[in-house]
PDB file of C-alpha atoms in Angstrom:
ATOM      1  CA  MET A   1     103.380 123.138 136.989  1.00 88.00           C
ATOM      2  CA  THR A   2      99.998 123.585 135.252  1.00 95.00           C
ATOM      3  CA  THR A   3      97.093 124.769 137.404  1.00 97.00           C
ATOM      4  CA  VAL A   4      93.574 124.162 136.097  1.00 97.00           C
ATOM      5  CA  THR A   5      90.539 126.164 137.191  1.00 96.00           C
ATOM      6  CA  LEU A   6      87.140 127.314 135.940  1.00 90.00           C
ATOM      7  CA  GLY A   7      87.406 129.287 132.761  1.00 81.00           C
ATOM      8  CA  PRO A   8      87.504 131.221 130.647  1.00 81.00           C
ATOM      9  CA  GLU A   9      90.068 133.792 131.650  1.00 84.00           C
ATOM     10  CA  GLY A  10      88.705 136.457 134.062  1.00 81.00           C
ATOM     11  CA  THR A  11      86.620 134.288 136.424  1.00 85.00           C
ATOM     12  CA  TYR A  12      86.939 134.656 140.169  1.00 87.00           C
ATOM     13  CA  SER A  13      88.431 131.149 140.117  1.00 91.00           C
ATOM     14  CA  HIS A  14      91.050 132.419 137.724  1.00 92.00           C
ATOM     15  CA  ARG A  15      91.873 135.251 140.119  1.00 88.00           C
ATOM     16  CA  ALA A  16      92.280 132.766 142.947  1.00 93.00           C
ATOM     17  CA  ALA A  17      94.359 130.413 140.781  1.00 95.00           C
ATOM     18  CA  THR A  18      96.694 133.267 139.780  1.00 93.00           C
ATOM     19  CA  ALA A  19      97.627 133.641 143.458  1.00 91.00           C
ATOM     20  CA  VAL A  20      98.869 130.091 143.830  1.00 92.00           C
ATOM     21  CA  ALA A  21      99.945 129.088 140.271  1.00 93.00           C
ATOM     22  CA  GLU A  22     103.601 128.446 139.658  1.00 91.00           C
ATOM     23  CA  GLY A  23     103.374 128.145 135.876  1.00 92.00           C
ATOM     24  CA  GLU A  24     100.740 127.868 133.214  1.00 96.00           C
ATOM     25  CA  ILE A  25      97.007 128.201 133.987  1.00 96.00           C
ATOM     26  CA  ALA A  26      94.561 125.986 132.096  1.00 96.00           C
ATOM     27  CA  PHE A  27      90.817 126.275 132.025  1.00 94.00           C
ATOM     28  CA  SER A  28      87.897 123.823 132.436  1.00 93.00           C
ATOM     29  CA  GLU A  29      84.210 124.359 131.943  1.00 86.00           C
ATOM     30  CA  SER A  30      83.286 122.303 135.073  1.00 90.00           C
ATOM     31  CA  VAL A  31      84.441 121.494 138.571  1.00 94.00           C
ATOM     32  CA  HIS A  32      84.238 117.790 137.779  1.00 95.00           C
ATOM     33  CA  GLY A  33      86.644 118.441 134.873  1.00 96.00           C
ATOM     34  CA  ILE A  34      89.089 120.103 137.223  1.00 97.00           C
ATOM     35  CA  VAL A  35      88.977 117.423 139.887  1.00 97.00           C
ATOM     36  CA  SER A  36      89.120 114.495 137.450  1.00 97.00           C
ATOM     37  CA  GLY A  37      91.957 116.171 135.590  1.00 97.00           C
ATOM     38  CA  VAL A  38      94.025 116.455 138.785  1.00 98.00           C
ATOM     39  CA  ALA A  39      93.074 113.015 140.045  1.00 97.00           C
ATOM     40  CA  GLY A  40      94.013 111.466 136.677  1.00 96.00           C
ATOM     41  CA  GLY A  41      97.393 113.227 136.562  1.00 96.00           C
ATOM     42  CA  LYS A  42      96.624 115.465 133.580  1.00 96.00           C
ATOM     43  CA  PHE A  43      97.137 118.583 135.749  1.00 97.00           C
ATOM     44  CA  GLU A  44      99.475 119.020 138.749  1.00 97.00           C
ATOM     45  CA  GLN A  45      97.170 121.384 140.560  1.00 97.00           C
ATOM     46  CA  GLY A  46      93.593 122.607 140.477  1.00 98.00           C
ATOM     47  CA  VAL A  47      91.566 125.413 142.092  1.00 98.00           C
ATOM     48  CA  VAL A  48      87.864 124.876 142.861  1.00 97.00           C
ATOM     49  CA  PRO A  49      85.329 127.079 144.684  1.00 95.00           C
ATOM     50  CA  ILE A  50      84.085 125.559 147.920  1.00 96.00           C
ATOM     51  CA  GLU A  51      81.948 128.085 149.732  1.00 94.00           C
ATOM     52  CA  ASN A  52      80.492 131.538 149.282  1.00 89.00           C
ATOM     53  CA  SER A  53      79.611 133.737 152.261  1.00 88.00           C
ATOM     54  CA  ILE A  54      76.160 134.512 150.816  1.00 81.00           C
ATOM     55  CA  GLU A  55      75.070 131.392 148.968  1.00 82.00           C
ATOM     56  CA  GLY A  56      76.900 128.743 150.987  1.00 89.00           C
ATOM     57  CA  SER A  57      78.687 125.653 149.762  1.00 91.00           C
ATOM     58  CA  VAL A  58      79.359 124.860 146.100  1.00 92.00           C
ATOM     59  CA  THR A  59      77.745 121.415 146.040  1.00 93.00           C
ATOM     60  CA  GLU A  60      79.317 120.487 142.690  1.00 93.00           C
ATOM     61  CA  SER A  61      82.730 120.836 144.321  1.00 96.00           C
ATOM     62  CA  LEU A  62      81.807 118.854 147.423  1.00 97.00           C
ATOM     63  CA  ASP A  63      80.442 115.959 145.365  1.00 96.00           C
ATOM     64  CA  ALA A  64      83.422 115.947 142.997  1.00 97.00           C
ATOM     65  CA  LEU A  65      85.921 115.830 145.890  1.00 97.00           C
ATOM     66  CA  ALA A  66      84.064 112.965 147.592  1.00 96.00           C
ATOM     67  CA  ASP A  67      84.371 110.878 144.428  1.00 94.00           C
ATOM     68  CA  ALA A  68      88.067 111.466 143.709  1.00 96.00           C
ATOM     69  CA  ASP A  69      91.411 110.722 145.322  1.00 96.00           C
ATOM     70  CA  VAL A  70      92.976 114.172 145.623  1.00 98.00           C
ATOM     71  CA  ALA A  71      94.524 116.246 148.390  1.00 98.00           C
ATOM     72  CA  VAL A  72      93.602 119.734 149.569  1.00 98.00           C
ATOM     73  CA  THR A  73      96.848 121.718 149.824  1.00 97.00           C
ATOM     74  CA  ARG A  74      95.768 125.361 150.366  1.00 96.00           C
ATOM     75  CA  GLU A  75      92.706 127.455 151.023  1.00 97.00           C
ATOM     76  CA  ILE A  76      92.348 130.728 149.193  1.00 97.00           C
ATOM     77  CA  VAL A  77      89.793 133.366 150.315  1.00 96.00           C
ATOM     78  CA  THR A  78      89.032 136.156 147.905  1.00 91.00           C
ATOM     79  CA  PRO A  79      86.498 138.988 148.120  1.00 89.00           C
ATOM     80  CA  ILE A  80      83.791 138.988 145.463  1.00 86.00           C
ATOM     81  CA  ARG A  81      83.082 142.352 143.831  1.00 88.00           C
ATOM     82  CA  HIS A  82      80.326 142.029 141.309  1.00 93.00           C
ATOM     83  CA  ALA A  83      79.673 144.628 138.666  1.00 96.00           C
ATOM     84  CA  LEU A  84      77.026 144.848 136.001  1.00 97.00           C
ATOM     85  CA  LEU A  85      78.742 144.977 132.577  1.00 97.00           C
ATOM     86  CA  ALA A  86      77.091 145.689 129.212  1.00 97.00           C
ATOM     87  CA  GLN A  87      77.559 147.461 125.929  1.00 97.00           C
ATOM     88  CA  GLY A  88      74.868 149.921 126.958  1.00 95.00           C
ATOM     89  CA  GLU A  89      71.720 150.325 129.085  1.00 94.00           C
ATOM     90  CA  ASP A  90      69.464 148.677 126.494  1.00 94.00           C
ATOM     91  CA  PHE A  91      69.594 144.968 127.472  1.00 97.00           C
ATOM     92  CA  ASP A  92      66.945 142.420 128.351  1.00 96.00           C
ATOM     93  CA  THR A  93      68.981 139.485 129.678  1.00 98.00           C
ATOM     94  CA  VAL A  94      71.534 139.208 132.480  1.00 98.00           C
ATOM     95  CA  ALA A  95      73.930 136.240 132.032  1.00 97.00           C
ATOM     96  CA  SER A  96      76.297 134.908 134.750  1.00 95.00           C
ATOM     97  CA  HIS A  97      77.146 131.914 136.862  1.00 89.00           C
ATOM     98  CA  SER A  98      74.134 130.783 138.907  1.00 90.00           C
ATOM     99  CA  GLN A  99      75.937 131.620 142.147  1.00 87.00           C
ATOM    100  CA  ALA A 100      76.625 135.205 140.925  1.00 92.00           C
ATOM    101  CA  LEU A 101      73.011 135.638 139.881  1.00 95.00           C
ATOM    102  CA  ALA A 102      71.903 134.446 143.317  1.00 92.00           C
ATOM    103  CA  GLN A 103      74.383 136.724 145.106  1.00 91.00           C
ATOM    104  CA  CYS A 104      72.905 139.753 143.291  1.00 95.00           C
ATOM    105  CA  ARG A 105      69.269 138.659 143.509  1.00 95.00           C
ATOM    106  CA  ASP A 106      67.957 141.649 145.477  1.00 95.00           C
ATOM    107  CA  TYR A 107      69.740 144.170 143.233  1.00 96.00           C
ATOM    108  CA  LEU A 108      68.461 142.598 140.024  1.00 97.00           C
ATOM    109  CA  LEU A 109      64.898 142.353 141.287  1.00 97.00           C
ATOM    110  CA  ALA A 110      64.902 145.972 142.394  1.00 97.00           C
ATOM    111  CA  THR A 111      66.683 147.438 139.435  1.00 97.00           C
ATOM    112  CA  TYR A 112      65.930 145.216 136.469  1.00 97.00           C
ATOM    113  CA  PRO A 113      62.765 143.265 137.433  1.00 96.00           C
ATOM    114  CA  GLU A 114      61.859 142.531 133.817  1.00 96.00           C
ATOM    115  CA  ALA A 115      65.226 141.173 132.798  1.00 97.00           C
ATOM    116  CA  ASP A 116      65.580 137.499 132.045  1.00 97.00           C
ATOM    117  CA  LEU A 117      68.327 135.721 134.030  1.00 97.00           C
ATOM    118  CA  GLU A 118      70.555 133.248 132.153  1.00 97.00           C
ATOM    119  CA  ALA A 119      72.792 130.869 134.071  1.00 95.00           C
ATOM    120  CA  VAL A 120      76.082 130.112 132.278  1.00 92.00           C
ATOM    121  CA  ALA A 121      79.208 128.144 133.165  1.00 83.00           C
ATOM    122  CA  SER A 122      81.096 131.055 134.753  1.00 85.00           C
ATOM    123  CA  THR A 123      81.035 134.763 135.386  1.00 89.00           C
ATOM    124  CA  ALA A 124      83.611 135.237 132.617  1.00 87.00           C
ATOM    125  CA  ARG A 125      81.361 133.361 130.181  1.00 90.00           C
ATOM    126  CA  GLY A 126      78.567 135.795 131.015  1.00 94.00           C
ATOM    127  CA  VAL A 127      80.834 138.688 130.281  1.00 94.00           C
ATOM    128  CA  GLU A 128      81.761 137.074 126.976  1.00 93.00           C
ATOM    129  CA  ARG A 129      78.061 136.814 126.148  1.00 95.00           C
ATOM    130  CA  ALA A 130      77.683 140.563 126.907  1.00 97.00           C
ATOM    131  CA  ARG A 131      80.523 141.320 124.530  1.00 95.00           C
ATOM    132  CA  GLU A 132      78.928 139.261 121.809  1.00 96.00           C
ATOM    133  CA  ASP A 133      75.363 140.579 122.173  1.00 97.00           C
ATOM    134  CA  PRO A 134      74.240 144.121 123.158  1.00 97.00           C
ATOM    135  CA  ALA A 135      70.964 142.696 124.479  1.00 97.00           C
ATOM    136  CA  ILE A 136      72.838 140.846 127.220  1.00 98.00           C
ATOM    137  CA  ALA A 137      74.541 142.115 130.366  1.00 98.00           C
ATOM    138  CA  GLY A 138      77.049 140.173 132.384  1.00 97.00           C
ATOM    139  CA  ILE A 139      77.969 140.027 136.046  1.00 96.00           C
ATOM    140  CA  GLY A 140      81.658 139.857 136.866  1.00 90.00           C
ATOM    141  CA  HIS A 141      84.599 141.697 138.402  1.00 89.00           C
ATOM    142  CA  PRO A 142      84.733 145.311 137.156  1.00 91.00           C
ATOM    143  CA  ASP A 143      88.270 144.651 135.805  1.00 87.00           C
ATOM    144  CA  ASN A 144      86.682 142.426 133.126  1.00 87.00           C
ATOM    145  CA  ALA A 145      84.938 145.319 131.405  1.00 89.00           C
ATOM    146  CA  GLY A 146      87.711 146.326 128.975  1.00 83.00           C
ATOM    147  CA  ASP A 147      87.148 148.827 126.162  1.00 84.00           C
ATOM    148  CA  ASP A 148      83.984 147.272 124.738  1.00 90.00           C
ATOM    149  CA  LEU A 149      81.845 147.028 127.872  1.00 95.00           C
ATOM    150  CA  GLN A 150      80.598 149.667 130.283  1.00 95.00           C
ATOM    151  CA  VAL A 151      80.508 149.219 134.064  1.00 97.00           C
ATOM    152  CA  LEU A 152      76.833 150.116 134.655  1.00 97.00           C
ATOM    153  CA  ALA A 153      77.027 149.495 138.420  1.00 97.00           C
ATOM    154  CA  GLU A 154      79.625 148.256 140.849  1.00 94.00           C
ATOM    155  CA  ASP A 155      79.368 146.213 144.062  1.00 93.00           C
ATOM    156  CA  ILE A 156      75.875 144.960 143.225  1.00 95.00           C
ATOM    157  CA  GLN A 157      76.160 141.864 145.476  1.00 92.00           C
ATOM    158  CA  ASP A 158      73.476 141.767 148.141  1.00 89.00           C
ATOM    159  CA  GLN A 159      75.996 141.608 150.989  1.00 85.00           C
ATOM    160  CA  THR A 160      79.142 143.851 151.111  1.00 79.00           C
ATOM    161  CA  SER A 161      81.072 141.071 152.927  1.00 81.00           C
ATOM    162  CA  ASN A 162      80.730 138.706 149.996  1.00 84.00           C
ATOM    163  CA  ALA A 163      83.727 136.395 149.723  1.00 90.00           C
ATOM    164  CA  THR A 164      84.452 132.923 148.387  1.00 92.00           C
ATOM    165  CA  ARG A 165      86.681 130.164 149.669  1.00 96.00           C
ATOM    166  CA  PHE A 166      88.629 128.097 147.118  1.00 97.00           C
ATOM    167  CA  PHE A 167      90.557 124.910 147.594  1.00 98.00           C
ATOM    168  CA  ALA A 168      93.835 124.241 145.801  1.00 98.00           C
ATOM    169  CA  ILE A 169      93.970 120.526 145.118  1.00 98.00           C
ATOM    170  CA  ALA A 170      96.739 118.195 143.930  1.00 98.00           C
ATOM    171  CA  GLY A 171      97.373 114.486 143.662  1.00 97.00           C
ATOM    172  CA  PRO A 172      97.216 112.316 146.793  1.00 96.00           C
ATOM    173  CA  GLU A 173     101.007 112.371 147.081  1.00 96.00           C
ATOM    174  CA  ALA A 174     100.823 116.104 147.885  1.00 96.00           C
ATOM    175  CA  ARG A 175      98.649 115.463 150.994  1.00 96.00           C
ATOM    176  CA  SER A 176     100.093 117.175 154.054  1.00 96.00           C
ATOM    177  CA  VAL A 177      99.491 116.766 157.740  1.00 95.00           C
ATOM    178  CA  SER A 178     100.815 120.265 158.550  1.00 92.00           C
ATOM    179  CA  GLY A 179      98.696 123.356 158.564  1.00 94.00           C
ATOM    180  CA  GLY A 180      96.216 125.253 160.692  1.00 95.00           C
ATOM    181  CA  LYS A 181      93.132 123.669 159.138  1.00 97.00           C
ATOM    182  CA  SER A 182      92.188 120.224 157.880  1.00 98.00           C
ATOM    183  CA  SER A 183      89.368 118.714 155.853  1.00 98.00           C
ATOM    184  CA  LEU A 184      87.744 115.266 156.166  1.00 98.00           C
ATOM    185  CA  ILE A 185      85.086 113.496 154.216  1.00 98.00           C
ATOM    186  CA  VAL A 186      83.146 110.827 156.219  1.00 98.00           C
ATOM    187  CA  TYR A 187      80.802 108.211 154.818  1.00 97.00           C
ATOM    188  CA  PRO A 188      79.347 106.209 157.769  1.00 95.00           C
ATOM    189  CA  ASN A 189      77.259 103.980 155.433  1.00 94.00           C
ATOM    190  CA  THR A 190      74.704 103.585 158.211  1.00 91.00           C
ATOM    191  CA  ASN A 191      72.019 105.572 159.974  1.00 88.00           C
ATOM    192  CA  TYR A 192      70.766 105.319 163.561  1.00 88.00           C
ATOM    193  CA  PRO A 193      69.771 107.688 166.423  1.00 91.00           C
ATOM    194  CA  GLY A 194      72.767 109.551 167.749  1.00 90.00           C
ATOM    195  CA  LEU A 195      74.911 109.136 164.640  1.00 90.00           C
ATOM    196  CA  LEU A 196      75.527 112.859 164.213  1.00 92.00           C
ATOM    197  CA  LEU A 197      76.291 113.238 167.943  1.00 94.00           C
ATOM    198  CA  GLU A 198      78.931 110.436 167.607  1.00 92.00           C
ATOM    199  CA  LEU A 199      80.398 112.366 164.707  1.00 94.00           C
ATOM    200  CA  LEU A 200      80.772 115.565 166.731  1.00 96.00           C
ATOM    201  CA  GLU A 201      81.734 114.303 170.171  1.00 97.00           C
ATOM    202  CA  PRO A 202      85.359 113.168 169.340  1.00 97.00           C
ATOM    203  CA  PHE A 203      86.144 116.751 168.244  1.00 98.00           C
ATOM    204  CA  ALA A 204      84.278 118.450 171.124  1.00 97.00           C
ATOM    205  CA  ASP A 205      85.941 116.208 173.679  1.00 97.00           C
ATOM    206  CA  ARG A 206      89.373 117.389 172.444  1.00 98.00           C
ATOM    207  CA  ASP A 207      88.517 121.129 172.025  1.00 98.00           C
ATOM    208  CA  ILE A 208      88.773 120.928 168.219  1.00 98.00           C
ATOM    209  CA  ASN A 209      86.637 123.562 166.553  1.00 98.00           C
ATOM    210  CA  LEU A 210      84.653 122.536 163.480  1.00 97.00           C
ATOM    211  CA  SER A 211      84.425 125.518 161.063  1.00 95.00           C
ATOM    212  CA  ARG A 212      82.099 123.623 158.689  1.00 95.00           C
ATOM    213  CA  LEU A 213      80.009 120.423 158.839  1.00 96.00           C
ATOM    214  CA  GLU A 214      77.859 119.682 155.838  1.00 95.00           C
ATOM    215  CA  SER A 215      75.966 116.630 154.595  1.00 95.00           C
ATOM    216  CA  ARG A 216      75.516 115.653 150.956  1.00 96.00           C
ATOM    217  CA  PRO A 217      73.473 112.715 149.629  1.00 95.00           C
ATOM    218  CA  SER A 218      75.623 109.696 149.025  1.00 94.00           C
ATOM    219  CA  GLY A 219      73.801 108.688 145.896  1.00 90.00           C
ATOM    220  CA  GLU A 220      73.510 105.163 147.234  1.00 91.00           C
ATOM    221  CA  ARG A 221      69.984 105.429 148.686  1.00 90.00           C
ATOM    222  CA  LEU A 222      67.558 108.030 149.951  1.00 91.00           C
ATOM    223  CA  GLY A 223      68.454 109.328 153.424  1.00 88.00           C
ATOM    224  CA  ASP A 224      72.072 108.157 153.130  1.00 92.00           C
ATOM    225  CA  TYR A 225      74.693 110.925 153.551  1.00 95.00           C
ATOM    226  CA  VAL A 226      78.377 111.879 153.164  1.00 97.00           C
ATOM    227  CA  PHE A 227      79.669 114.399 155.681  1.00 97.00           C
ATOM    228  CA  HIS A 228      82.197 117.079 154.806  1.00 98.00           C
ATOM    229  CA  ILE A 229      84.097 118.450 157.786  1.00 98.00           C
ATOM    230  CA  ASP A 230      86.553 121.378 158.114  1.00 97.00           C
ATOM    231  CA  LEU A 231      88.358 121.540 161.416  1.00 97.00           C
ATOM    232  CA  GLU A 232      90.711 124.092 162.924  1.00 97.00           C
ATOM    233  CA  ALA A 233      93.567 121.697 163.670  1.00 97.00           C
ATOM    234  CA  GLY A 234      96.290 119.934 161.829  1.00 97.00           C
ATOM    235  CA  LEU A 235      96.331 116.176 161.013  1.00 97.00           C
ATOM    236  CA  TYR A 236      99.737 116.034 162.626  1.00 97.00           C
ATOM    237  CA  GLU A 237      98.252 116.827 166.088  1.00 97.00           C
ATOM    238  CA  GLU A 238      97.683 113.910 168.430  1.00 97.00           C
ATOM    239  CA  ARG A 239      94.221 115.173 169.372  1.00 98.00           C
ATOM    240  CA  THR A 240      93.179 115.167 165.714  1.00 98.00           C
ATOM    241  CA  GLN A 241      94.567 111.686 165.131  1.00 97.00           C
ATOM    242  CA  ALA A 242      92.681 110.418 168.224  1.00 98.00           C
ATOM    243  CA  ALA A 243      89.403 112.017 167.125  1.00 98.00           C
ATOM    244  CA  ILE A 244      89.662 110.527 163.667  1.00 97.00           C
ATOM    245  CA  ALA A 245      90.429 107.076 165.095  1.00 97.00           C
ATOM    246  CA  GLU A 246      87.165 107.221 167.043  1.00 96.00           C
ATOM    247  CA  ILE A 247      85.257 108.276 163.901  1.00 96.00           C
ATOM    248  CA  GLU A 248      86.780 105.408 161.896  1.00 95.00           C
ATOM    249  CA  GLU A 249      85.489 102.972 164.521  1.00 93.00           C
ATOM    250  CA  PHE A 250      81.815 103.903 164.095  1.00 88.00           C
ATOM    251  CA  ALA A 251      82.262 104.466 160.307  1.00 92.00           C
ATOM    252  CA  SER A 252      83.710 100.981 159.865  1.00 93.00           C
ATOM    253  CA  GLU A 253      80.957 100.091 157.352  1.00 94.00           C
ATOM    254  CA  GLY A 254      81.938 103.124 155.259  1.00 96.00           C
ATOM    255  CA  TRP A 255      85.145 105.228 154.993  1.00 97.00           C
ATOM    256  CA  VAL A 256      86.924 108.315 156.236  1.00 97.00           C
ATOM    257  CA  LYS A 257      88.937 110.337 153.732  1.00 97.00           C
ATOM    258  CA  ARG A 258      91.687 112.673 155.002  1.00 97.00           C
ATOM    259  CA  MET A 259      91.816 115.466 152.441  1.00 98.00           C
ATOM    260  CA  GLY A 260      94.852 117.025 154.078  1.00 97.00           C
ATOM    261  CA  SER A 261      95.992 119.934 156.217  1.00 98.00           C
ATOM    262  CA  TYR A 262      96.633 123.369 154.882  1.00 97.00           C
ATOM    263  CA  ASP A 263      96.939 127.065 155.630  1.00 96.00           C
ATOM    264  CA  VAL A 264      94.635 129.943 154.577  1.00 95.00           C
ATOM    265  CA  GLU A 265      95.616 132.726 152.181  1.00 92.00           C
ATOM    266  CA  HIS A 266      93.688 135.908 151.566  1.00 91.00           C
ATOM    267  CA  VAL A 267      93.804 137.306 148.048  1.00 85.00           C
ATOM    268  CA  VAL A 268      92.431 140.702 147.083  1.00 72.00           C
TER     269      VAL A 268
END
């Protein structure tokens, strides 16, 4: 089985993928590349970042999942330990993934206020840039330093509790109804007073806790939204099935996508 995730080697996505991979790991430069590769059958499994405890949801992942027919099979939670890596102290640019730069915003402003910030495709790509150019520092896991880069500072993230959730995804045939959590994507294709309340009530009435509810623009028209929902219940449960049936009634002009049920794994 080939698992695809954000590359190059050494990204936090790579660390998460290593925990669930059962064979070769391939790399993509984008989340859309991962999701489309799995949906099209090129890869059996993918790992994509979903949410960071500091910066919130990874919107590229949410949008890609809404557009593809894939299943969520596992959730991986990994702590994020950012370090500043460079060939030496004399650099004028810090390169990393936009999320990593944002997660270290306070540290960078306080310690290197004159440095330019360069957003690249991944933390590992920023580390590669630091290896290629002594005027550039990267942000990544301290294990990525190697012999040619110095760890100038460790744990530079603004919050010590920094962690990221990843989804392992597979083709629709891998969708499961078993697990402690489930994910849905709902597109009502309508808007009226009380719509959000109607979305929440079926779960509240059945004591189903929602661990995440987020809206994303549908792309169809301004003010039209797709809702991403994580709930702490399995799709196999009668209460979950009843709640989804109610939602499907008022979303009859749109659609409800069952992403699957899964369990959570914590990876150091």
